[in-house]
Coordinates of C-alpha atoms and ligand atoms in Angstrom, one line a residue:
M40 CA 39.0 78.4 54.2
P41 CA 37.9 76.0 56.8
T42 CA 35.2 74.0 55.6
S43 CA 35.3 70.5 57.0
R44 CA 36.7 70.9 60.3
Q45 CA 35.0 70.6 63.3
F46 CA 35.3 73.9 65.7
Q47 CA 34.0 74.1 69.6
R48 CA 33.2 77.9 69.1
I49 CA 31.9 80.0 66.1
R50 CA 32.9 83.8 66.9
F51 CA 30.8 85.9 64.6
I52 CA 32.1 89.2 63.9
L53 CA 29.9 92.3 62.2
G54 CA 31.0 94.3 59.7
D55 CA 31.1 97.6 62.3
Q56 CA 33.1 95.4 64.8
L57 CA 36.6 95.7 63.3
N58 CA 38.5 95.9 66.5
L59 CA 42.0 94.2 66.4
N60 CA 42.7 95.0 70.1
H61 CA 39.7 93.3 71.4
S62 CA 40.5 90.7 74.0
W63 CA 39.2 88.0 71.9
F64 CA 42.3 88.0 69.8
N65 CA 44.8 88.2 72.7
S66 CA 45.4 84.2 72.2
I67 CA 45.2 81.9 69.3
D68 CA 42.5 79.1 70.0
P69 CA 42.5 76.3 67.4
G70 CA 38.9 75.3 69.0
T71 CA 37.4 78.9 67.8
L72 CA 36.4 80.0 64.2
Y73 CA 36.0 83.3 63.6
V74 CA 33.2 84.1 60.7
L75 CA 32.7 87.4 58.9
A76 CA 30.0 87.5 56.2
E77 CA 28.4 89.8 53.3
M78 CA 25.0 89.2 53.9
Q79 CA 22.2 90.7 51.2
S80 CA 19.7 91.2 54.4
E81 CA 22.1 94.0 55.6
L82 CA 22.3 95.7 52.0
L83 CA 18.2 95.5 51.5
Y84 CA 16.9 97.2 54.5
T85 CA 17.3 100.8 53.0
R86 CA 19.4 102.1 49.9
H87 CA 22.9 102.5 51.0
H88 CA 25.9 104.7 48.9
I89 CA 27.8 102.2 47.0
Q90 CA 30.9 103.5 48.4
K91 CA 29.5 102.6 51.8
I92 CA 29.1 99.1 51.0
T93 CA 32.4 98.6 49.1
A94 CA 34.3 100.3 52.1
F95 CA 32.5 97.9 54.6
F96 CA 33.2 94.6 52.9
L97 CA 37.0 95.9 51.8
A98 CA 37.2 96.4 55.7
M99 CA 35.9 93.2 56.8
E100 CA 37.9 91.3 54.2
T101 CA 41.2 93.1 55.3
F102 CA 40.2 92.4 58.8
A103 CA 39.7 88.8 58.3
S104 CA 43.2 88.4 56.3
Q105 CA 44.9 89.9 59.1
L106 CA 43.2 87.8 61.9
S107 CA 44.1 84.8 59.7
A108 CA 47.5 86.0 59.2
D109 CA 47.9 86.3 63.2
G110 CA 47.3 82.8 63.2
H111 CA 43.5 82.4 64.0
S112 CA 41.2 80.3 62.2
V113 CA 38.9 82.6 60.0
L114 CA 36.0 81.7 57.6
Y115 CA 35.2 85.0 55.2
L116 CA 31.9 84.4 53.5
T117 CA 30.9 86.5 50.2
L118 CA 27.8 87.6 49.1
D119 CA 28.2 84.2 46.8
D120 CA 28.6 82.0 49.8
T121 CA 25.4 83.7 51.5
V122 CA 23.0 83.8 49.2
S123 CA 20.8 81.2 50.6
D124 CA 21.1 82.6 53.9
A125 CA 17.8 84.9 54.6
N126 CA 19.3 86.3 57.6
L127 CA 22.1 86.1 60.2
N128 CA 20.0 83.4 62.1
E129 CA 19.7 81.1 59.2
L130 CA 23.4 81.6 58.4
L131 CA 24.7 81.2 62.1
A132 CA 22.3 77.8 62.3
R133 CA 23.6 76.4 59.1
L134 CA 27.4 77.1 60.4
T135 CA 26.7 75.4 63.6
E136 CA 25.5 72.5 62.2
Q137 CA 28.5 72.5 59.6
F138 CA 31.1 72.7 62.1
N139 CA 29.5 71.0 64.7
A140 CA 30.2 74.1 67.1
G141 CA 28.6 73.8 70.5
V142 CA 29.1 77.5 71.5
I143 CA 28.2 80.8 69.5
E144 CA 29.5 84.1 70.6
F145 CA 29.5 87.8 69.7
Q146 CA 30.1 91.3 70.5
R147 CA 27.1 93.3 71.7
P148 CA 25.6 94.8 68.5
D149 CA 25.4 98.7 68.3
E150 CA 22.3 98.5 66.4
F151 CA 18.9 97.7 68.2
R152 CA 17.8 95.8 65.1
L153 CA 20.6 93.6 65.3
F154 CA 21.0 93.4 69.0
Q155 CA 17.4 92.1 69.3
H156 CA 18.3 89.6 66.2
L157 CA 21.6 88.0 67.8
R158 CA 19.8 87.8 71.2
N159 CA 16.9 86.1 70.2
L160 CA 19.2 83.1 67.8
D161 CA 17.6 80.1 67.2
T162 CA 20.6 77.4 66.4
P163 CA 21.6 74.2 67.3
A164 CA 24.3 75.8 69.3
K165 CA 24.2 74.4 73.2
M166 CA 25.5 77.9 74.6
I167 CA 25.2 81.4 73.0
K168 CA 27.6 83.9 74.8
E169 CA 27.5 88.1 74.5
F170 CA 30.3 89.9 74.8
D171 CA 31.4 93.8 75.2
T172 CA 32.9 95.3 72.4
E173 CA 35.6 96.9 74.3
H174 CA 35.1 100.3 72.0
F175 CA 33.5 102.9 74.0
L176 CA 34.7 105.0 76.9
V177 CA 31.1 104.7 78.9
P178 CA 30.4 101.0 79.3
F179 CA 26.9 99.8 78.3
E180 CA 25.7 98.9 81.6
Q181 CA 26.6 102.7 82.8
L182 CA 24.6 104.3 80.6
G183 CA 21.5 104.2 82.5
K184 CA 23.6 106.4 85.3
H185 CA 23.7 109.3 82.6
F186 CA 20.5 108.8 80.6
K187 CA 17.0 108.2 81.3
E188 CA 14.6 107.2 78.6
G189 CA 12.5 109.9 77.3
K190 CA 14.3 112.6 79.6
A191 CA 16.3 115.2 78.0
A192 CA 20.0 115.2 78.7
R193 CA 22.1 117.8 77.6
L194 CA 25.6 117.4 76.0
E195 CA 27.5 119.8 78.3
A196 CA 27.0 118.3 81.8
F197 CA 27.4 114.7 80.4
Y198 CA 31.0 116.0 78.7
R199 CA 32.3 117.4 81.7
R200 CA 31.7 114.2 83.7
L201 CA 33.7 112.5 81.2
R202 CA 36.5 115.0 81.2
K203 CA 37.1 114.5 84.7
Q204 CA 36.5 111.3 84.8
F205 CA 38.9 110.2 82.3
N206 CA 41.3 112.9 83.3
I207 CA 41.2 114.6 79.8
L208 CA 42.3 118.0 79.2
M209 CA 42.2 119.0 83.0
E210 CA 44.9 120.3 85.3
M211 CA 44.4 120.2 89.3
G212 CA 40.8 119.5 88.7
A213 CA 39.8 122.5 86.7
P214 CA 39.8 122.2 82.7
T215 CA 43.0 123.1 80.8
G216 CA 42.9 126.7 80.0
G217 CA 40.4 127.8 82.5
Q218 CA 36.9 127.1 80.3
W219 CA 35.4 123.9 79.8
N220 CA 34.0 125.2 76.2
Y221 CA 35.1 127.3 73.4
D222 CA 32.2 126.9 71.2
S223 CA 32.1 130.4 70.7
S224 CA 35.3 131.0 69.1
N225 CA 34.8 127.7 66.7
R226 CA 32.6 129.9 64.2
K227 CA 35.1 131.5 61.9
R228 CA 34.0 131.9 58.2
L229 CA 36.8 130.9 55.6
K230 CA 38.1 134.1 54.1
K231 CA 39.8 134.1 50.5
T232 CA 43.3 133.7 52.2
D233 CA 42.3 130.8 54.4
I234 CA 40.5 129.1 51.3
S235 CA 43.9 128.8 49.3
S236 CA 45.8 127.4 52.3
L237 CA 42.9 124.6 53.1
P238 CA 45.3 121.4 53.6
N239 CA 45.0 118.9 50.6
P240 CA 42.7 116.1 51.8
K241 CA 44.8 113.0 52.3
T242 CA 42.8 109.8 50.9
F243 CA 43.7 106.4 49.6
H244 CA 43.6 104.0 46.6
N245 CA 41.9 101.0 47.5
D246 CA 41.2 98.7 45.0
A247 CA 37.5 97.8 45.3
A248 CA 37.0 96.1 41.5
Q249 CA 36.1 92.4 42.8
V250 CA 33.8 93.8 45.3
L251 CA 31.8 96.2 42.8
E252 CA 31.9 93.2 40.3
R253 CA 29.9 91.0 43.3
L254 CA 27.8 93.9 44.2
N255 CA 26.4 94.2 40.4
R256 CA 26.4 90.6 39.9
H257 CA 24.1 89.9 42.9
E258 CA 22.1 93.4 41.9
I259 CA 22.3 95.2 45.0
P260 CA 20.5 98.5 44.6
Y261 CA 22.6 101.4 45.7
I262 CA 22.9 105.1 45.4
G263 CA 25.8 107.3 45.1
K264 CA 28.8 107.6 42.5
E265 CA 30.3 104.0 41.6
T266 CA 34.2 103.6 41.8
N267 CA 36.9 101.1 41.4
I268 CA 38.9 103.3 43.9
I269 CA 37.8 103.5 47.6
Q270 CA 39.7 106.4 49.0
L271 CA 38.4 105.7 52.9
P272 CA 40.7 104.1 55.2
I273 CA 39.7 100.5 55.2
N274 CA 42.2 98.8 57.9
R275 CA 43.8 99.9 61.1
Q276 CA 46.8 100.8 59.5
Q277 CA 45.1 103.2 57.1
S278 CA 43.1 104.7 59.8
L279 CA 46.2 105.6 61.9
E280 CA 47.8 107.2 58.8
L281 CA 44.7 109.3 58.4
L282 CA 44.5 110.1 62.3
D283 CA 48.1 111.1 62.2
F284 CA 47.6 113.2 59.1
F285 CA 44.7 115.2 60.9
C286 CA 46.8 115.7 63.9
T287 CA 49.7 117.3 61.9
H288 CA 47.5 119.2 59.3
C289 CA 44.2 120.1 60.4
L290 CA 44.1 120.0 64.1
K291 CA 45.4 123.6 64.4
M292 CA 42.6 125.0 62.3
F293 CA 39.8 122.5 63.6
G294 CA 37.9 124.6 66.3
D295 CA 38.0 127.7 64.0
F296 CA 36.5 126.6 60.9
Q297 CA 34.4 123.5 62.2
D298 CA 31.1 125.5 61.2
A299 CA 32.5 126.7 57.9
M300 CA 31.6 125.9 54.2
T301 CA 32.8 126.9 51.1
Q302 CA 32.5 125.8 47.2
S303 CA 35.7 127.5 46.3
S304 CA 38.1 125.0 46.4
E305 CA 38.6 121.4 45.6
H306 CA 39.6 120.6 49.2
A307 CA 36.1 122.2 50.2
W308 CA 34.5 118.5 51.0
S309 CA 37.0 117.7 53.7
L310 CA 38.3 121.2 55.2
Y311 CA 40.0 120.7 58.3
H312 CA 37.7 117.9 59.6
S313 CA 39.0 114.6 60.3
R314 CA 37.0 112.1 58.3
L315 CA 37.7 109.6 61.1
S316 CA 34.1 108.9 61.6
F317 CA 34.3 105.6 59.5
S318 CA 37.5 104.2 61.1
L319 CA 35.5 105.1 64.3
N320 CA 32.5 103.5 63.7
T321 CA 33.9 100.2 62.5
K322 CA 36.0 100.3 65.4
M323 CA 39.4 100.1 63.5
L324 CA 40.2 103.2 66.0
H325 CA 39.3 103.6 69.5
P326 CA 38.0 106.9 70.9
K327 CA 40.6 107.2 73.7
E328 CA 43.6 106.6 71.4
V329 CA 42.1 109.3 68.8
V330 CA 41.9 111.7 72.0
D331 CA 45.1 110.8 73.0
R332 CA 46.8 111.3 70.1
A333 CA 45.2 114.6 69.4
I334 CA 46.0 115.7 72.9
N335 CA 49.3 114.7 72.4
E336 CA 50.2 116.7 69.4
F337 CA 48.6 119.7 71.3
E338 CA 51.1 119.3 74.1
K339 CA 54.4 118.8 71.9
R340 CA 53.7 121.7 69.3
N341 CA 53.2 125.7 70.6
D342 CA 50.9 126.5 67.6
I343 CA 47.9 124.7 68.4
D344 CA 45.2 126.6 70.5
I345 CA 43.4 125.2 73.4
S346 CA 40.1 126.0 71.5
Q347 CA 41.2 123.9 68.8
I348 CA 41.9 120.5 70.6
E349 CA 38.8 121.4 73.1
G350 CA 36.5 121.6 69.9
F351 CA 38.0 118.2 68.8
V352 CA 37.6 116.5 72.1
R353 CA 34.3 117.5 72.4
Q354 CA 33.1 116.0 69.4
V355 CA 34.8 112.6 70.2
L356 CA 34.8 112.3 73.8
G357 CA 31.4 114.2 74.3
W358 CA 28.9 114.0 71.3
R359 CA 29.7 110.4 70.3
E360 CA 29.4 108.8 73.4
Y361 CA 26.4 111.1 74.3
I362 CA 24.8 110.3 71.1
R363 CA 24.9 106.5 71.9
G364 CA 23.7 107.0 75.5
I365 CA 20.6 108.8 74.0
Y366 CA 20.2 106.0 71.3
W367 CA 20.3 103.3 73.9
M368 CA 18.3 104.8 76.4
N369 CA 15.5 105.5 74.2
M370 CA 15.2 102.7 71.4
P371 CA 12.9 101.3 70.1
N372 CA 10.4 104.0 70.8
Y373 CA 12.8 106.7 69.5
S374 CA 12.0 105.5 66.0
K375 CA 8.7 106.6 65.9
T376 CA 9.1 110.0 67.5
N377 CA 7.5 112.9 65.3
F378 CA 7.0 115.8 67.9
L379 CA 6.1 118.2 65.0
K380 CA 4.3 115.9 63.2
A381 CA 6.2 116.3 59.8
N382 CA 4.6 114.5 57.0
R383 CA 5.7 115.7 53.7
N384 CA 7.8 113.3 51.4
L385 CA 11.6 114.0 50.9
P386 CA 12.1 115.7 47.6
T387 CA 14.0 113.8 44.7
Y388 CA 16.9 116.0 44.9
F389 CA 17.9 114.7 47.8
W390 CA 18.8 111.6 45.7
D391 CA 20.3 113.3 42.6
G392 CA 21.3 116.9 43.7
Q393 CA 19.2 118.5 40.8
T394 CA 17.8 121.8 42.4
Q395 CA 18.3 125.6 42.2
M396 CA 19.3 125.8 45.9
N397 CA 22.7 126.0 45.4
C398 CA 23.5 125.0 49.2
I399 CA 21.6 121.7 48.7
S400 CA 22.9 121.0 45.3
R401 CA 26.6 121.3 46.6
T402 CA 26.0 119.2 49.8
V403 CA 24.0 116.6 48.1
N404 CA 26.5 116.2 45.1
Q405 CA 29.5 116.0 47.4
S406 CA 27.5 113.5 49.6
L407 CA 26.6 111.3 46.5
E408 CA 30.5 111.9 45.1
T409 CA 32.2 110.7 48.2
A410 CA 29.7 109.5 50.9
Y411 CA 30.9 112.3 53.0
A412 CA 29.8 115.4 54.2
H413 CA 30.9 117.3 57.5
H414 CA 28.8 118.0 60.3
I415 CA 27.5 121.6 59.4
Q416 CA 26.4 120.5 55.8
R417 CA 24.5 117.6 57.6
L418 CA 23.0 120.0 60.1
M419 CA 22.6 123.4 58.9
V420 CA 21.9 122.5 54.9
T421 CA 20.1 119.2 54.0
G422 CA 19.0 118.7 57.6
E423 CA 17.8 122.2 58.2
F424 CA 15.8 122.2 54.9
A425 CA 14.2 119.2 55.7
L426 CA 13.0 120.5 59.2
L427 CA 11.8 123.6 57.7
A428 CA 9.9 121.8 54.9
G429 CA 8.5 119.3 57.2
I430 CA 9.8 116.3 55.8
E431 CA 8.5 112.9 57.6
P432 CA 11.5 112.0 59.7
T433 CA 11.5 108.4 58.6
Q434 CA 12.2 109.5 55.0
V435 CA 14.8 111.7 56.5
D436 CA 16.5 109.0 58.4
E437 CA 16.7 106.6 55.5
W438 CA 18.6 109.1 53.4
Y439 CA 21.2 109.8 56.1
L440 CA 21.4 106.2 56.8
G441 CA 22.0 105.7 53.4
I442 CA 24.4 108.3 52.3
Y443 CA 27.1 108.4 54.6
A444 CA 30.0 106.0 54.9
D445 CA 29.7 106.6 58.4
A446 CA 26.1 105.8 59.0
V447 CA 25.2 103.2 61.6
E448 CA 22.0 103.8 63.2
W449 CA 22.7 104.2 66.9
V450 CA 24.7 107.4 65.8
Q451 CA 22.6 108.2 62.7
K452 CA 19.3 108.3 64.1
P453 CA 19.8 110.6 67.4
N454 CA 21.5 112.9 65.1
T455 CA 18.8 112.9 62.6
R456 CA 15.8 112.6 64.7
G457 CA 17.0 114.7 67.7
M458 CA 19.6 117.0 66.9
S459 CA 18.6 117.8 63.2
Q460 CA 14.8 117.2 63.1
Y461 CA 13.6 118.1 66.6
A462 CA 11.8 114.9 66.5
D463 CA 12.3 113.8 69.8
G464 CA 10.6 116.8 71.4
G465 CA 14.1 118.1 72.5
L466 CA 15.8 115.3 74.2
V467 CA 19.0 116.2 72.5
A468 CA 18.5 119.6 71.4
S469 CA 17.1 122.3 73.9
K470 CA 15.7 124.1 70.4
P471 CA 15.2 123.2 67.0
Y472 CA 18.1 124.1 64.5
A473 CA 16.2 126.3 62.7
A474 CA 17.7 129.0 60.7
S475 CA 17.0 131.2 57.8
G476 CA 19.1 131.2 54.9
N477 CA 21.0 134.1 56.5
Y478 CA 23.0 131.4 58.5
I479 CA 24.2 129.5 55.2
N480 CA 25.2 133.1 53.9
K481 CA 27.2 134.1 57.0
M482 CA 29.1 130.2 57.2
S483 CA 29.7 129.8 53.2
D484 CA 30.1 131.2 49.9
Y485 CA 26.9 128.8 48.5
C486 CA 24.6 132.0 48.0
R487 CA 26.7 133.9 45.7
D488 CA 26.2 131.2 42.9
C489 CA 22.4 130.8 43.9
S490 CA 19.5 131.4 41.7
Y491 CA 17.9 132.5 44.8
N492 CA 18.4 135.7 46.6
V493 CA 19.1 135.1 50.2
K494 CA 18.7 138.8 51.0
S495 CA 14.8 138.3 50.5
R496 CA 11.9 136.7 52.2
S497 CA 9.0 137.1 49.8
D498 CA 10.2 137.8 46.5
E499 CA 9.7 135.6 43.5
D500 CA 13.3 134.5 43.6
S501 CA 13.7 134.5 47.5
C502 CA 15.7 132.2 49.3
P503 CA 13.6 129.3 50.1
F504 CA 14.8 129.0 53.5
N505 CA 13.8 132.6 54.5
S506 CA 10.2 132.2 54.2
L507 CA 10.2 128.6 55.3
Y508 CA 11.8 129.6 58.7
W509 CA 9.2 132.0 59.3
H510 CA 6.3 129.7 58.4
F511 CA 8.2 127.2 60.6
I512 CA 8.1 129.5 63.3
D513 CA 4.4 130.5 62.5
R514 CA 3.0 126.8 62.2
H515 CA 4.7 125.3 65.5
R516 CA 3.5 128.4 67.8
S517 CA 1.6 126.3 69.8
L518 CA 4.5 123.8 70.5
L519 CA 7.3 126.2 70.6
E520 CA 6.5 129.5 71.9
D521 CA 7.3 129.0 75.5
N522 CA 10.9 127.7 74.7
A523 CA 12.9 130.5 76.1
R524 CA 15.6 130.2 73.4
L525 CA 13.1 130.9 70.5
K526 CA 11.2 133.7 72.6
M527 CA 13.3 136.4 70.0
A528 CA 12.3 134.5 67.1
Y529 CA 8.4 135.2 68.3
V530 CA 9.1 138.5 69.1
S531 CA 10.5 139.2 65.8
W532 CA 7.7 137.6 64.0
D533 CA 5.0 139.5 66.0
R534 CA 7.0 142.7 65.1
F535 CA 6.6 142.5 61.6
D536 CA 3.7 144.4 59.8
E537 CA 0.5 142.3 58.8
A538 CA 1.6 142.7 55.1
T539 CA 5.2 141.4 55.6
R540 CA 3.8 138.5 57.3
S541 CA 1.3 137.8 54.9
Q542 CA 3.9 138.1 52.2
T543 CA 6.3 135.8 53.8
L544 CA 3.7 133.2 54.3
T545 CA 2.4 133.1 50.8
R546 CA 6.1 132.8 49.6
A547 CA 6.4 130.0 51.7
H548 CA 3.1 128.4 50.9
H549 CA 4.6 128.7 47.2
C550 CA 7.8 126.7 48.2
I551 CA 5.9 124.0 49.8
E552 CA 3.3 123.5 47.1
N553 CA 6.3 123.3 44.8
L554 CA 8.6 121.4 46.8
E555 CA 9.9 119.3 44.2
S556 CA 10.9 122.0 41.8
L557 CA 12.7 124.6 44.0
Ligands
FAD744 P1 34.9 116.0 62.6 O1 34.2 117.1 62.4 O2 36.3 115.4 62.3 O3 34.7 115.0 64.0 C1 35.4 114.3 65.0 C2 34.7 113.2 65.2 O4 33.7 113.5 66.3 C3 33.7 112.4 64.2 O5 34.6 111.6 63.7 C4 32.7 111.7 65.3 O6 33.1 110.6 65.6 C5 32.7 112.7 66.4 N1 31.2 113.4 66.3 C6 31.4 114.5 66.0 N2 30.0 115.0 65.7 C7 29.2 113.9 66.4 C8 28.1 114.1 66.8 N3 27.0 115.0 66.4 N4 27.4 112.8 67.0 C9 28.5 111.6 67.0 N5 29.6 111.9 66.8 C10 30.1 113.1 66.5 N6 28.0 110.8 62.6 C11 28.4 109.5 62.3 O7 29.6 109.0 62.9 N7 27.5 108.6 61.8 C12 26.1 108.9 61.3 O8 25.4 108.3 60.6 C13 26.0 110.6 61.5 N8 24.9 111.1 60.9 C14 24.7 112.4 61.1 C15 23.7 113.1 60.6 C16 22.9 114.1 60.8 C17 21.9 114.8 60.6 C18 23.9 115.1 61.5 C19 23.6 116.5 61.7 C20 25.1 114.8 62.1 C21 25.4 113.3 61.9 N9 26.7 113.0 62.4 C22 27.2 111.4 62.2 C23 27.7 113.4 63.0 C24 28.9 114.1 62.5 O9 28.1 114.9 61.2 C25 29.9 113.3 62.0 O10 30.2 112.4 62.8 C26 31.0 114.2 61.2 O11 30.3 114.8 60.3 C27 31.7 113.1 60.7 O12 32.9 113.7 59.9 P2 34.5 113.7 60.5 O13 34.9 112.3 61.0 O14 35.2 114.5 59.5 O15 34.0 114.4 62.0
SF4_745 FE1 20.7 128.1 49.9 FE2 19.2 130.3 50.2 FE3 21.9 130.7 50.0 FE4 20.7 129.7 48.0 S1 20.2 131.6 48.8 S2 22.5 128.9 48.5 S3 19.0 128.2 48.9 S4 20.8 129.6 51.5

């Protein structure tokens, strides 16, 4: 570790900037010191899943070792080394003096908080320079062409523009297969035979004992299951192996079972999902290489339907880039949005999984166990419950930001506040993702083993999602009635007789008053 040499330049790399293909690393400059640092301040602003923290630190350490092996000068600082630095500014000021560096360089952070922090550095360095992360398909400077602050922007138009611009799944100017979107064929439920043929998820066995010892010694608060073995990919090689596994074994069913959930298999937590979000969000993988690899698999085989590959491309090329645009065009005000004026506290079972609602218990326990849940578990189980129960969005944000290994604010926040909680009043979603227990029953086998009855609305044991759904529709009438996509819900509610409406609302009030003990 270079502690006494002088360096002209310090290049600071954040934990989610582990992009080995960045142009910074094209040549070796003896005057440049690369710094990666474990910082307490990054661990304390919310409670993170222990596997998330450990995976980030392991990935950072491995990245530093790789740069070093490639011949770069690298300083990796552990929590022990940064214990006296209150924040990044203090750390960088100290290092600038220590190495007599005249220039500090960093890649533009994807998170607003760090972006502001690094743009306002106060250090003895004469020059501070910002670089692009060279990660996203849409350059930062061009986001304004697609998104405007406070204006709704729909995924579909943006996604089609990107398909054309990058010539992805296009033939002679038209979408491959003749359709832009195969969403409607991506909603299959898993039957018994489907469940028995689920792939055995590829996981890794990364030793985390030393990092864990450090975290515990520094008494870092955390949530989730502590384990010495991290099964997430922690370097580019493992990330590429996971991508390969996904393309070989999961892509052919990805679209079909994208929205499905089950409790009836030990592979239920992974299904046909890629679990590439950690590799993508740490930038160990580039989104274009992920899309190209998947399309290459689709083209070389004849057992992958267009609906499967299109479903996957829509997530990576479409949703991921779109969500980033929404974030940057609307921050920092986006953090304060609360269109539905939700103000209840997040129930304790979000932190310990102790609830009789089987769908919530399964999803939360899986998340505590693995730091992962797939999209529909996040959106239509935990997210939907929080929406129906009227949980204050900042508390919902904190939960999602802490619990998932892939959670970084630029992607977590618009998914949570926008898509899931409708707190942005419709910038992301054209209507709230509100549904009764019937949706969960249709897409999963959770209800089979639940203490509540999914078929009932107002009995003592009726599924809380059912009455809360109608309560949601009823209580937000003035805000939502004019939404064309909710018209049928209001027509149905008004068609119920007075007694049914009253019993349903009584049951909903009971659920709300007893939210903690459901
Ligand atoms: P797959 O289902 O295999 O999809 C492939 C890839 O597409 C993902 O890895 C991801 O990079 C991208 N993708 C898919 N959906 C989205 C989306 N809605 N927004 C952005 N990218 C998407 N994703 C995160 O990466 N970090 C988060 O913190 C996060 N928080 C979320 C919170 C809520 C409330 C919801 C509803 C969704 C959230 N998502 C988040 C989006 C999505 O759920 C995850 O990207 C996905 O579940 C990750 O698992 P996977 O890699 O197996 O995805
Ligand atoms: Fe969830 Fe309701 Fe089904 Fe129980 S009955 S698993 S609470 S949707």
